[in-house]
Amino acid sequence: MRAPATTTSWCSSPRAGLRIAPVSQPVLSVVVPVRNEAGNVLPLIEEVHAALAGGPEFELLYVDDGSRDATPGELAAARARFPRLRVLTHRDSCGQSAALMTGVCAARGEWIATLDGDGQNDPADLPKLLAARDSGPRNLQLVAGWRVARNDSWLKRVSSRVANAVRARLLGDATPDTGCGLKLILRSAYLALPVFDHMHRFLPALIQRNGGATLSVPVGHRPRVRGRSNYGLHNRLWTGIVDLAGVLWLKRRLKRPEVSEAGRE
């Protein structure tokens, strides 16, 4: 099986046109991947700013994954209104995992908050994730949203429930909803992960594989009111089965030795 790329090589490749940004102010970087989300851009940007008003200093990074609708124009107009907004663009669509990694590479915050660009994740839950981080264990590296009451079609709800149960059973990640786009993750931990397509669906297991702790927090979930989903049964189920086998392989191949140095306690 071909090994995944490292984050450093992925971010620094000439094709990506990126380098891993140094950590600096702001404290928090909010990364939102979008593709063909015209109509959802401005309302979500306004909600993020409202949710974090009075909180930590933050920046907002939108990664346009090759949109072919009015999304680029809406992002350009939003930049004129919101100084914290940064926009990165993929010439062609590369998928949600690639868009997230583009944002994480370019981000300047110590912590990364992610949410989907369709408006179903509620930015008002961001302070809840930050509070859970502050009260969590010392090695906490990921706080994952848990959509207790989902506002999706019955097919999405059932397929997601089955997928989460199978994944949790095989990976043992103790995460009830790994597919929720609302997450808070330590940037250095994200950058230490293996890079592959659809990796965003397995972040809790990958963080735990590297020795970090994870925590799930109940969050709200809203119906999609504009646009159409970029996912269907095929790219949720069948590709998920292949990816699950790959993550199992990664977990079994990892060896973490306990090291001691002569002459030191």
PDB file of C-alpha atoms in Angstrom:
ATOM      1  CA  MET A   1       0.000   0.000   0.000  1.00  0.00           C
ATOM      2  CA  ARG A   2       1.314   3.423  -0.921  1.00  0.00           C
ATOM      3  CA  ALA A   3       2.165   5.561   2.091  1.00  0.00           C
ATOM      4  CA  PRO A   4       0.365   8.911   2.461  1.00  0.00           C
ATOM      5  CA  ALA A   5       2.239  12.134   1.860  1.00  0.00           C
ATOM      6  CA  THR A   6       3.650  14.112   4.764  1.00  0.00           C
ATOM      7  CA  THR A   7       2.081  17.455   5.572  1.00  0.00           C
ATOM      8  CA  THR A   8       5.345  19.314   4.971  1.00  0.00           C
ATOM      9  CA  SER A   9       5.759  17.915   1.460  1.00  0.00           C
ATOM     10  CA  TRP A  10       2.087  18.527   0.642  1.00  0.00           C
ATOM     11  CA  CYS A  11       2.063  22.151   1.797  1.00  0.00           C
ATOM     12  CA  SER A  12       5.407  22.999   0.235  1.00  0.00           C
ATOM     13  CA  SER A  13       4.909  21.386  -3.174  1.00  0.00           C
ATOM     14  CA  PRO A  14       5.251  23.777  -6.135  1.00  0.00           C
ATOM     15  CA  ARG A  15       1.784  22.761  -7.326  1.00  0.00           C
ATOM     16  CA  ALA A  16       0.204  23.718  -3.994  1.00  0.00           C
ATOM     17  CA  GLY A  17       1.875  27.127  -4.039  1.00  0.00           C
ATOM     18  CA  LEU A  18       1.922  27.191  -0.247  1.00  0.00           C
ATOM     19  CA  ARG A  19       4.298  27.019   2.667  1.00  0.00           C
ATOM     20  CA  ILE A  20       3.486  26.212   6.257  1.00  0.00           C
ATOM     21  CA  ALA A  21       2.862  29.601   7.829  1.00  0.00           C
ATOM     22  CA  PRO A  22       4.550  30.422  11.149  1.00  0.00           C
ATOM     23  CA  VAL A  23       2.317  30.580  14.196  1.00  0.00           C
ATOM     24  CA  SER A  24       1.538  34.187  15.122  1.00  0.00           C
ATOM     25  CA  GLN A  25      -1.419  36.285  16.147  1.00  0.00           C
ATOM     26  CA  PRO A  26      -4.323  35.586  15.832  1.00  0.00           C
ATOM     27  CA  VAL A  27      -4.886  32.866  18.435  1.00  0.00           C
ATOM     28  CA  LEU A  28      -7.617  31.111  16.436  1.00  0.00           C
ATOM     29  CA  SER A  29      -7.902  30.395  12.710  1.00  0.00           C
ATOM     30  CA  VAL A  30     -11.366  29.477  11.425  1.00  0.00           C
ATOM     31  CA  VAL A  31     -11.127  27.439   8.218  1.00  0.00           C
ATOM     32  CA  VAL A  32     -14.174  27.011   5.970  1.00  0.00           C
ATOM     33  CA  PRO A  33     -13.914  24.894   2.788  1.00  0.00           C
ATOM     34  CA  VAL A  34     -16.516  25.715   0.126  1.00  0.00           C
ATOM     35  CA  ARG A  35     -17.488  24.593  -3.340  1.00  0.00           C
ATOM     36  CA  ASN A  36     -20.467  26.119  -5.141  1.00  0.00           C
ATOM     37  CA  GLU A  37     -21.975  27.664  -2.014  1.00  0.00           C
ATOM     38  CA  ALA A  38     -23.308  30.901  -3.495  1.00  0.00           C
ATOM     39  CA  GLY A  39     -25.887  32.394  -1.160  1.00  0.00           C
ATOM     40  CA  ASN A  40     -24.345  30.785   1.913  1.00  0.00           C
ATOM     41  CA  VAL A  41     -21.108  32.791   1.972  1.00  0.00           C
ATOM     42  CA  LEU A  42     -22.102  36.118   3.480  1.00  0.00           C
ATOM     43  CA  PRO A  43     -24.593  34.826   6.115  1.00  0.00           C
ATOM     44  CA  LEU A  44     -22.014  32.389   7.495  1.00  0.00           C
ATOM     45  CA  ILE A  45     -19.229  34.990   7.571  1.00  0.00           C
ATOM     46  CA  GLU A  46     -21.495  37.328   9.532  1.00  0.00           C
ATOM     47  CA  GLU A  47     -22.408  34.542  11.969  1.00  0.00           C
ATOM     48  CA  VAL A  48     -18.762  33.602  12.591  1.00  0.00           C
ATOM     49  CA  HIS A  49     -17.930  37.202  13.451  1.00  0.00           C
ATOM     50  CA  ALA A  50     -20.946  37.468  15.755  1.00  0.00           C
ATOM     51  CA  ALA A  51     -20.133  34.192  17.510  1.00  0.00           C
ATOM     52  CA  LEU A  52     -16.517  35.166  18.241  1.00  0.00           C
ATOM     53  CA  ALA A  53     -17.127  38.819  19.130  1.00  0.00           C
ATOM     54  CA  GLY A  54     -15.506  39.495  22.478  1.00  0.00           C
ATOM     55  CA  GLY A  55     -13.641  36.186  22.328  1.00  0.00           C
ATOM     56  CA  PRO A  56     -10.132  35.296  21.193  1.00  0.00           C
ATOM     57  CA  GLU A  57      -8.472  37.175  18.351  1.00  0.00           C
ATOM     58  CA  PHE A  58      -9.204  35.253  15.155  1.00  0.00           C
ATOM     59  CA  GLU A  59      -8.816  35.119  11.417  1.00  0.00           C
ATOM     60  CA  LEU A  60     -11.259  33.557   8.956  1.00  0.00           C
ATOM     61  CA  LEU A  61      -9.934  31.562   6.006  1.00  0.00           C
ATOM     62  CA  TYR A  62     -12.244  30.514   3.212  1.00  0.00           C
ATOM     63  CA  VAL A  63     -10.851  27.919   0.798  1.00  0.00           C
ATOM     64  CA  ASP A  64     -12.736  27.919  -2.494  1.00  0.00           C
ATOM     65  CA  ASP A  65     -12.363  24.418  -3.907  1.00  0.00           C
ATOM     66  CA  GLY A  66     -12.828  25.257  -7.584  1.00  0.00           C
ATOM     67  CA  SER A  67     -16.329  26.764  -7.443  1.00  0.00           C
ATOM     68  CA  ARG A  68     -18.116  27.313 -10.745  1.00  0.00           C
ATOM     69  CA  ASP A  69     -20.977  29.465  -9.437  1.00  0.00           C
ATOM     70  CA  ALA A  70     -21.066  32.926  -7.874  1.00  0.00           C
ATOM     71  CA  THR A  71     -19.045  31.877  -4.799  1.00  0.00           C
ATOM     72  CA  PRO A  72     -15.805  33.613  -5.914  1.00  0.00           C
ATOM     73  CA  GLY A  73     -17.607  36.906  -6.477  1.00  0.00           C
ATOM     74  CA  GLU A  74     -19.345  36.745  -3.116  1.00  0.00           C
ATOM     75  CA  LEU A  75     -16.022  36.054  -1.386  1.00  0.00           C
ATOM     76  CA  ALA A  76     -14.384  38.983  -3.174  1.00  0.00           C
ATOM     77  CA  ALA A  77     -17.179  41.298  -2.048  1.00  0.00           C
ATOM     78  CA  ALA A  78     -16.956  39.972   1.524  1.00  0.00           C
ATOM     79  CA  ARG A  79     -13.230  40.704   1.712  1.00  0.00           C
ATOM     80  CA  ALA A  80     -13.993  44.383   1.302  1.00  0.00           C
ATOM     81  CA  ARG A  81     -16.204  44.274   4.393  1.00  0.00           C
ATOM     82  CA  PHE A  82     -14.329  41.915   6.691  1.00  0.00           C
ATOM     83  CA  PRO A  83     -10.602  42.585   7.286  1.00  0.00           C
ATOM     84  CA  ARG A  84     -10.172  39.255   9.094  1.00  0.00           C
ATOM     85  CA  LEU A  85     -11.253  37.337   5.991  1.00  0.00           C
ATOM     86  CA  ARG A  86      -8.642  35.608   3.837  1.00  0.00           C
ATOM     87  CA  VAL A  87      -9.545  33.733   0.640  1.00  0.00           C
ATOM     88  CA  LEU A  88      -7.549  30.885  -0.896  1.00  0.00           C
ATOM     89  CA  THR A  89      -8.605  29.340  -4.192  1.00  0.00           C
ATOM     90  CA  HIS A  90      -8.047  25.955  -5.821  1.00  0.00           C
ATOM     91  CA  ARG A  91      -7.976  26.237  -9.600  1.00  0.00           C
ATOM     92  CA  ASP A  92      -9.728  22.843  -9.815  1.00  0.00           C
ATOM     93  CA  SER A  93     -11.761  20.966  -7.253  1.00  0.00           C
ATOM     94  CA  CYS A  94      -9.554  18.722  -5.107  1.00  0.00           C
ATOM     95  CA  GLY A  95     -12.023  17.723  -2.394  1.00  0.00           C
ATOM     96  CA  GLN A  96     -12.812  18.758   1.159  1.00  0.00           C
ATOM     97  CA  SER A  97      -9.743  17.207   2.766  1.00  0.00           C
ATOM     98  CA  ALA A  98      -7.417  19.040   0.388  1.00  0.00           C
ATOM     99  CA  ALA A  99      -9.278  22.312   0.959  1.00  0.00           C
ATOM    100  CA  LEU A 100      -8.998  21.921   4.726  1.00  0.00           C
ATOM    101  CA  MET A 101      -5.288  21.162   4.500  1.00  0.00           C
ATOM    102  CA  THR A 102      -4.760  24.225   2.308  1.00  0.00           C
ATOM    103  CA  GLY A 103      -6.395  26.332   4.996  1.00  0.00           C
ATOM    104  CA  VAL A 104      -4.436  24.734   7.837  1.00  0.00           C
ATOM    105  CA  CYS A 105      -1.133  25.218   6.004  1.00  0.00           C
ATOM    106  CA  ALA A 106      -1.867  28.916   5.475  1.00  0.00           C
ATOM    107  CA  ALA A 107      -3.386  29.540   8.923  1.00  0.00           C
ATOM    108  CA  ARG A 108      -1.472  31.537  11.531  1.00  0.00           C
ATOM    109  CA  GLY A 109      -3.342  30.540  14.680  1.00  0.00           C
ATOM    110  CA  GLU A 110      -2.245  27.973  17.240  1.00  0.00           C
ATOM    111  CA  TRP A 111      -5.704  26.389  17.098  1.00  0.00           C
ATOM    112  CA  ILE A 112      -7.878  25.666  14.052  1.00  0.00           C
ATOM    113  CA  ALA A 113     -11.667  25.721  14.054  1.00  0.00           C
ATOM    114  CA  THR A 114     -13.371  24.130  11.061  1.00  0.00           C
ATOM    115  CA  LEU A 115     -16.955  24.215   9.901  1.00  0.00           C
ATOM    116  CA  ASP A 116     -18.779  23.357   6.705  1.00  0.00           C
ATOM    117  CA  GLY A 117     -19.664  26.162   4.321  1.00  0.00           C
ATOM    118  CA  ASP A 118     -23.273  25.099   3.736  1.00  0.00           C
ATOM    119  CA  GLY A 119     -24.612  26.801   6.862  1.00  0.00           C
ATOM    120  CA  GLN A 120     -25.692  23.596   8.624  1.00  0.00           C
ATOM    121  CA  ASN A 121     -23.024  23.951  11.336  1.00  0.00           C
ATOM    122  CA  ASP A 122     -23.934  26.753  13.736  1.00  0.00           C
ATOM    123  CA  PRO A 123     -21.008  29.136  14.439  1.00  0.00           C
ATOM    124  CA  ALA A 124     -22.681  29.955  17.762  1.00  0.00           C
ATOM    125  CA  ASP A 125     -21.310  26.603  18.970  1.00  0.00           C
ATOM    126  CA  LEU A 126     -17.689  27.727  18.521  1.00  0.00           C
ATOM    127  CA  PRO A 127     -17.439  29.193  22.063  1.00  0.00           C
ATOM    128  CA  LYS A 128     -18.717  25.859  23.398  1.00  0.00           C
ATOM    129  CA  LEU A 129     -15.814  24.024  21.719  1.00  0.00           C
ATOM    130  CA  LEU A 130     -13.328  26.570  23.053  1.00  0.00           C
ATOM    131  CA  ALA A 131     -14.683  26.152  26.587  1.00  0.00           C
ATOM    132  CA  ALA A 132     -14.421  22.353  26.303  1.00  0.00           C
ATOM    133  CA  ARG A 133     -10.813  22.717  25.183  1.00  0.00           C
ATOM    134  CA  ASP A 134      -9.966  24.919  28.157  1.00  0.00           C
ATOM    135  CA  SER A 135     -11.431  22.422  30.637  1.00  0.00           C
ATOM    136  CA  GLY A 136     -10.161  19.269  28.903  1.00  0.00           C
ATOM    137  CA  PRO A 137      -7.154  17.035  29.636  1.00  0.00           C
ATOM    138  CA  ARG A 138      -3.617  18.333  29.147  1.00  0.00           C
ATOM    139  CA  ASN A 139      -2.988  16.357  25.966  1.00  0.00           C
ATOM    140  CA  LEU A 140      -6.316  17.333  24.365  1.00  0.00           C
ATOM    141  CA  GLN A 141      -5.715  18.032  20.676  1.00  0.00           C
ATOM    142  CA  LEU A 142      -9.170  17.759  19.120  1.00  0.00           C
ATOM    143  CA  VAL A 143     -12.675  18.782  20.178  1.00  0.00           C
ATOM    144  CA  ALA A 144     -15.250  17.320  17.791  1.00  0.00           C
ATOM    145  CA  GLY A 145     -18.822  18.469  17.363  1.00  0.00           C
ATOM    146  CA  TRP A 146     -21.532  15.859  17.888  1.00  0.00           C
ATOM    147  CA  ARG A 147     -24.759  16.481  15.960  1.00  0.00           C
ATOM    148  CA  VAL A 148     -27.180  14.907  18.411  1.00  0.00           C
ATOM    149  CA  ALA A 149     -30.279  15.983  16.453  1.00  0.00           C
ATOM    150  CA  ARG A 150     -29.477  16.054  12.737  1.00  0.00           C
ATOM    151  CA  ASN A 151     -31.486  18.044  10.207  1.00  0.00           C
ATOM    152  CA  ASP A 152     -30.861  15.832   7.181  1.00  0.00           C
ATOM    153  CA  SER A 153     -32.825  13.400   5.029  1.00  0.00           C
ATOM    154  CA  TRP A 154     -33.596   9.986   6.511  1.00  0.00           C
ATOM    155  CA  LEU A 155     -31.121   8.376   4.084  1.00  0.00           C
ATOM    156  CA  LYS A 156     -28.279  10.611   5.266  1.00  0.00           C
ATOM    157  CA  ARG A 157     -29.162  10.009   8.911  1.00  0.00           C
ATOM    158  CA  VAL A 158     -29.321   6.234   8.557  1.00  0.00           C
ATOM    159  CA  SER A 159     -26.186   5.919   6.422  1.00  0.00           C
ATOM    160  CA  SER A 160     -24.270   8.195   8.786  1.00  0.00           C
ATOM    161  CA  ARG A 161     -25.424   6.226  11.839  1.00  0.00           C
ATOM    162  CA  VAL A 162     -24.313   2.938  10.274  1.00  0.00           C
ATOM    163  CA  ALA A 163     -20.992   4.384   9.104  1.00  0.00           C
ATOM    164  CA  ASN A 164     -20.240   5.861  12.529  1.00  0.00           C
ATOM    165  CA  ALA A 165     -21.038   2.569  14.258  1.00  0.00           C
ATOM    166  CA  VAL A 166     -18.827   0.532  11.910  1.00  0.00           C
ATOM    167  CA  ARG A 167     -15.985   3.036  12.099  1.00  0.00           C
ATOM    168  CA  ALA A 168     -16.111   3.264  15.893  1.00  0.00           C
ATOM    169  CA  ARG A 169     -16.144  -0.525  16.186  1.00  0.00           C
ATOM    170  CA  LEU A 170     -13.141  -1.025  13.904  1.00  0.00           C
ATOM    171  CA  LEU A 171     -11.061   2.017  14.857  1.00  0.00           C
ATOM    172  CA  GLY A 172     -12.057   2.297  18.511  1.00  0.00           C
ATOM    173  CA  ASP A 173     -11.982   6.098  18.360  1.00  0.00           C
ATOM    174  CA  ALA A 174     -14.903   6.573  20.806  1.00  0.00           C
ATOM    175  CA  THR A 175     -16.292   9.375  18.626  1.00  0.00           C
ATOM    176  CA  PRO A 176     -20.065   9.304  18.001  1.00  0.00           C
ATOM    177  CA  ASP A 177     -20.013  11.704  15.031  1.00  0.00           C
ATOM    178  CA  THR A 178     -16.710  11.942  13.198  1.00  0.00           C
ATOM    179  CA  GLY A 179     -18.421  13.440  10.138  1.00  0.00           C
ATOM    180  CA  CYS A 180     -19.425  16.701  11.821  1.00  0.00           C
ATOM    181  CA  GLY A 181     -17.601  19.570  10.126  1.00  0.00           C
ATOM    182  CA  LEU A 182     -17.496  21.607  13.342  1.00  0.00           C
ATOM    183  CA  LYS A 183     -14.192  20.837  15.046  1.00  0.00           C
ATOM    184  CA  LEU A 184     -11.450  22.515  17.051  1.00  0.00           C
ATOM    185  CA  ILE A 185      -7.964  21.102  16.571  1.00  0.00           C
ATOM    186  CA  LEU A 186      -4.432  21.994  17.594  1.00  0.00           C
ATOM    187  CA  ARG A 187      -2.717  23.168  14.415  1.00  0.00           C
ATOM    188  CA  SER A 188       0.620  21.469  15.134  1.00  0.00           C
ATOM    189  CA  ALA A 189      -1.251  18.172  15.670  1.00  0.00           C
ATOM    190  CA  TYR A 190      -3.102  18.576  12.356  1.00  0.00           C
ATOM    191  CA  LEU A 191       0.151  19.236  10.534  1.00  0.00           C
ATOM    192  CA  ALA A 192       1.640  16.031  11.971  1.00  0.00           C
ATOM    193  CA  LEU A 193      -1.041  13.836  10.373  1.00  0.00           C
ATOM    194  CA  PRO A 194      -0.612  11.747   7.225  1.00  0.00           C
ATOM    195  CA  VAL A 195      -2.221  13.459   4.227  1.00  0.00           C
ATOM    196  CA  PHE A 196      -4.676  11.591   2.000  1.00  0.00           C
ATOM    197  CA  ASP A 197      -8.029  12.172   0.330  1.00  0.00           C
ATOM    198  CA  HIS A 198     -11.007  12.024   2.724  1.00  0.00           C
ATOM    199  CA  MET A 199      -8.739  12.197   5.787  1.00  0.00           C
ATOM    200  CA  HIS A 200     -11.125  14.740   7.337  1.00  0.00           C
ATOM    201  CA  ARG A 201     -13.567  11.909   8.064  1.00  0.00           C
ATOM    202  CA  PHE A 202     -11.050  10.180  10.323  1.00  0.00           C
ATOM    203  CA  LEU A 203      -9.467  13.036  12.272  1.00  0.00           C
ATOM    204  CA  PRO A 204     -10.256  11.662  15.775  1.00  0.00           C
ATOM    205  CA  ALA A 205      -8.711   8.270  14.978  1.00  0.00           C
ATOM    206  CA  LEU A 206      -5.674   9.887  13.344  1.00  0.00           C
ATOM    207  CA  ILE A 207      -5.118  12.229  16.295  1.00  0.00           C
ATOM    208  CA  GLN A 208      -5.400   9.318  18.726  1.00  0.00           C
ATOM    209  CA  ARG A 209      -2.996   7.307  16.580  1.00  0.00           C
ATOM    210  CA  ASN A 210      -0.388  10.002  17.197  1.00  0.00           C
ATOM    211  CA  GLY A 211      -1.000  10.013  20.952  1.00  0.00           C
ATOM    212  CA  GLY A 212      -3.390  12.965  21.298  1.00  0.00           C
ATOM    213  CA  ALA A 213      -6.633  13.016  23.262  1.00  0.00           C
ATOM    214  CA  THR A 214      -9.999  13.834  21.689  1.00  0.00           C
ATOM    215  CA  LEU A 215     -13.341  14.965  23.080  1.00  0.00           C
ATOM    216  CA  SER A 216     -16.863  15.108  21.630  1.00  0.00           C
ATOM    217  CA  VAL A 217     -19.272  17.945  22.471  1.00  0.00           C
ATOM    218  CA  PRO A 218     -22.986  18.084  21.532  1.00  0.00           C
ATOM    219  CA  VAL A 219     -23.670  20.857  19.008  1.00  0.00           C
ATOM    220  CA  GLY A 220     -26.606  22.068  16.991  1.00  0.00           C
ATOM    221  CA  HIS A 221     -27.334  21.155  13.382  1.00  0.00           C
ATOM    222  CA  ARG A 222     -29.438  23.167  10.978  1.00  0.00           C
ATOM    223  CA  PRO A 223     -31.203  22.266   7.731  1.00  0.00           C
ATOM    224  CA  ARG A 224     -29.618  23.330   4.465  1.00  0.00           C
ATOM    225  CA  VAL A 225     -31.666  26.241   3.143  1.00  0.00           C
ATOM    226  CA  ARG A 226     -29.642  27.186   0.056  1.00  0.00           C
ATOM    227  CA  GLY A 227     -27.738  25.192  -2.547  1.00  0.00           C
ATOM    228  CA  ARG A 228     -27.197  21.468  -2.978  1.00  0.00           C
ATOM    229  CA  SER A 229     -24.984  18.985  -1.175  1.00  0.00           C
ATOM    230  CA  ASN A 230     -21.691  18.043  -2.820  1.00  0.00           C
ATOM    231  CA  TYR A 231     -21.995  14.508  -1.429  1.00  0.00           C
ATOM    232  CA  GLY A 232     -24.146  11.539  -2.368  1.00  0.00           C
ATOM    233  CA  LEU A 233     -24.468   7.899  -1.353  1.00  0.00           C
ATOM    234  CA  HIS A 234     -21.557   6.824  -3.557  1.00  0.00           C
ATOM    235  CA  ASN A 235     -18.899   9.192  -2.227  1.00  0.00           C
ATOM    236  CA  ARG A 236     -20.096   8.790   1.355  1.00  0.00           C
ATOM    237  CA  LEU A 237     -20.431   4.991   1.547  1.00  0.00           C
ATOM    238  CA  TRP A 238     -18.226   3.186  -0.948  1.00  0.00           C
ATOM    239  CA  THR A 239     -15.229   5.482  -0.766  1.00  0.00           C
ATOM    240  CA  GLY A 240     -15.633   5.478   3.008  1.00  0.00           C
ATOM    241  CA  ILE A 241     -15.183   1.703   3.093  1.00  0.00           C
ATOM    242  CA  VAL A 242     -11.909   1.927   1.165  1.00  0.00           C
ATOM    243  CA  ASP A 243     -10.680   4.804   3.340  1.00  0.00           C
ATOM    244  CA  LEU A 244     -11.547   2.890   6.511  1.00  0.00           C
ATOM    245  CA  ALA A 245      -9.350   0.012   5.390  1.00  0.00           C
ATOM    246  CA  GLY A 246      -6.515   2.469   4.770  1.00  0.00           C
ATOM    247  CA  VAL A 247      -6.809   4.042   8.231  1.00  0.00           C
ATOM    248  CA  LEU A 248      -6.798   0.571   9.805  1.00  0.00           C
ATOM    249  CA  TRP A 249      -3.566  -0.105   7.918  1.00  0.00           C
ATOM    250  CA  LEU A 250      -2.056   3.142   9.203  1.00  0.00           C
ATOM    251  CA  LYS A 251      -2.977   2.325  12.806  1.00  0.00           C
ATOM    252  CA  ARG A 252      -1.459  -1.148  12.628  1.00  0.00           C
ATOM    253  CA  ARG A 253       1.775   0.073  11.041  1.00  0.00           C
ATOM    254  CA  LEU A 254       2.543   2.681  13.696  1.00  0.00           C
ATOM    255  CA  LYS A 255       5.083   1.876  16.417  1.00  0.00           C
ATOM    256  CA  ARG A 256       5.574   4.342  19.285  1.00  0.00           C
ATOM    257  CA  PRO A 257       8.546   3.268  21.421  1.00  0.00           C
ATOM    258  CA  GLU A 258       9.093   4.362  25.005  1.00  0.00           C
ATOM    259  CA  VAL A 259      12.556   5.942  24.985  1.00  0.00           C
ATOM    260  CA  SER A 260      15.007   6.495  27.832  1.00  0.00           C
ATOM    261  CA  GLU A 261      18.467   8.056  27.671  1.00  0.00           C
ATOM    262  CA  ALA A 262      21.410   6.677  29.601  1.00  0.00           C
ATOM    263  CA  GLY A 263      22.410   8.917  32.495  1.00  0.00           C
ATOM    264  CA  ARG A 264      19.039  10.663  32.732  1.00  0.00           C
ATOM    265  CA  GLU A 265      16.095   9.785  34.921  1.00  0.00           C
TER     266      GLU A 265
END
